[in-house]
Amino acid sequence: MKRILTGLQPTGIIHLGNYIGSIKQMIDMQDKYDSFIFVADLHAITIPQDSKELSDNIKKLIALYIACGIDPNKNTIFIQSENIYHTNISWMLECNTYYGELSRMTQFKDKSSKNANFTSGLLTYPVLMASDILAYDTDLVPVGIDQKQHVELTRDIAIRFNNKYGDTFKVPEPYMTKVGTKIMDLQDPLHKMSKSSENQKGVIRLLDEPEIIRKKIMSATTDSETRIIYDPENKPGISNLINIYSSITNMSIKDIENKFKDNNYGEFKKEVADVTINLISEIQDKYYKLLNSNELDNILDKGRDKTIEIAKVKYEEMKKKIGLYR
Ligand code: TRP
């Protein structure tokens, strides 16, 4: 079974767009791959974070992913900072990475240009990511377009190290996740649903109260016609609601158009709200149960112990090859 590895930044807000666009795909992949999933908390501190909030978000993120259907029996789940080998390996890789390579990374250029007071962690961020990936002989790294360059750099670093010190790392491939259904902002259906959206009425958070979700869906922007027809170009609002309904119920768009051919927008919105609330309530039930049990800690302890064992072997091998021994 090929091994995949996914790092998640503990950013706080997870919304329906994340669930439909990415978490559902991860759930599909867990049966086909040996899957490692971790919270990239060390990556999060490349920019300033409130410590209490960060700590809360780390556990909450994992609880929410598990509540969504990421199965702890099928995935190795852990927290990056609980495995000291990531940073140790990262240092040895940094000493085999050029400043020029790092300063040319698009994400670095973009983030550093927005704030003149950036840390050196922002620069070396991709090397820590390389260490996350290379420590586990990862075959495939599922990434969106924004992280693809970092996986390519990881390949360059791995190949360079292998050439210099002998075969040490498996050279990973980026695995471009097929673009899942893109869910748009309910208020502004020409733009993606996003946690940083100005108007939070357009964003359905997985931890929103059910009545709030209903309100947001009922007040979603639609056009001035009345028929429920899928036409993203001319009817982006209603098409977005059809996409949401289709993703949640697994009904085809044709069948949905047919089912609601005699209904108006208000009636359709009510149905969309019902299925969405159904799904999200189930997720929330599991989420709050998990947060209030020891189960989460047990899962994370197990993940920590297992990954420390694997990464330690890679770390020792690197040290020996480099000459860091008595
Ligand atoms: N940098 C990734 C992001 O912002 C998170 C991440 C850290 C990651 N380490 C990783 C993703 C290793 C894949 C593999 O989304």
Short mmCIF file of C-alpha atoms in Angstrom, two decimals, residues 38 40-46 80 83 85-91 93-94 102 121 123-134 154 157:
data_model
loop_
_atom_site.label_atom_id
_atom_site.label_comp_id
_atom_site.label_asym_id
_atom_site.label_seq_id
_atom_site.Cartn_x
_atom_site.Cartn_y
_atom_site.Cartn_z
CA PHE A 38 -0.81 15.43 11.36
CA ALA A 40 1.39 21.16 11.38
CA ASP A 41 1.53 23.25 14.54
CA LEU A 42 5.20 24.11 14.07
CA HIS A 43 4.35 25.53 10.68
CA ALA A 44 1.60 27.60 12.26
CA ILE A 45 4.08 29.50 14.43
CA THR A 46 5.97 30.86 11.45
CA GLN A 80 4.01 17.53 14.58
CA ASN A 83 7.72 14.34 17.53
CA TYR A 85 12.62 14.28 15.08
CA HIS A 86 10.85 16.54 12.60
CA THR A 87 12.88 19.58 13.68
CA ASN A 88 16.07 17.58 14.10
CA ILE A 89 15.80 16.15 10.61
CA SER A 90 14.84 19.57 9.34
CA TRP A 91 18.11 21.09 10.54
CA LEU A 93 18.13 19.12 5.59
CA GLU A 94 18.50 22.90 5.96
CA LEU A 102 14.09 29.09 -0.31
CA GLY A 121 11.02 30.43 10.17
CA LEU A 123 11.91 31.23 5.02
CA THR A 124 12.81 27.73 6.22
CA TYR A 125 9.16 26.57 6.41
CA PRO A 126 9.46 24.40 3.26
CA VAL A 127 12.43 22.51 4.72
CA LEU A 128 10.43 21.54 7.79
CA MET A 129 7.76 20.38 5.38
CA ALA A 130 10.38 18.33 3.53
CA SER A 131 11.35 16.77 6.82
CA ASP A 132 7.69 15.89 7.58
CA ILE A 133 7.49 14.14 4.24
CA LEU A 134 10.92 12.46 4.03
CA THR A 154 11.29 18.37 -1.17
CA ILE A 157 16.41 18.13 -1.42
#
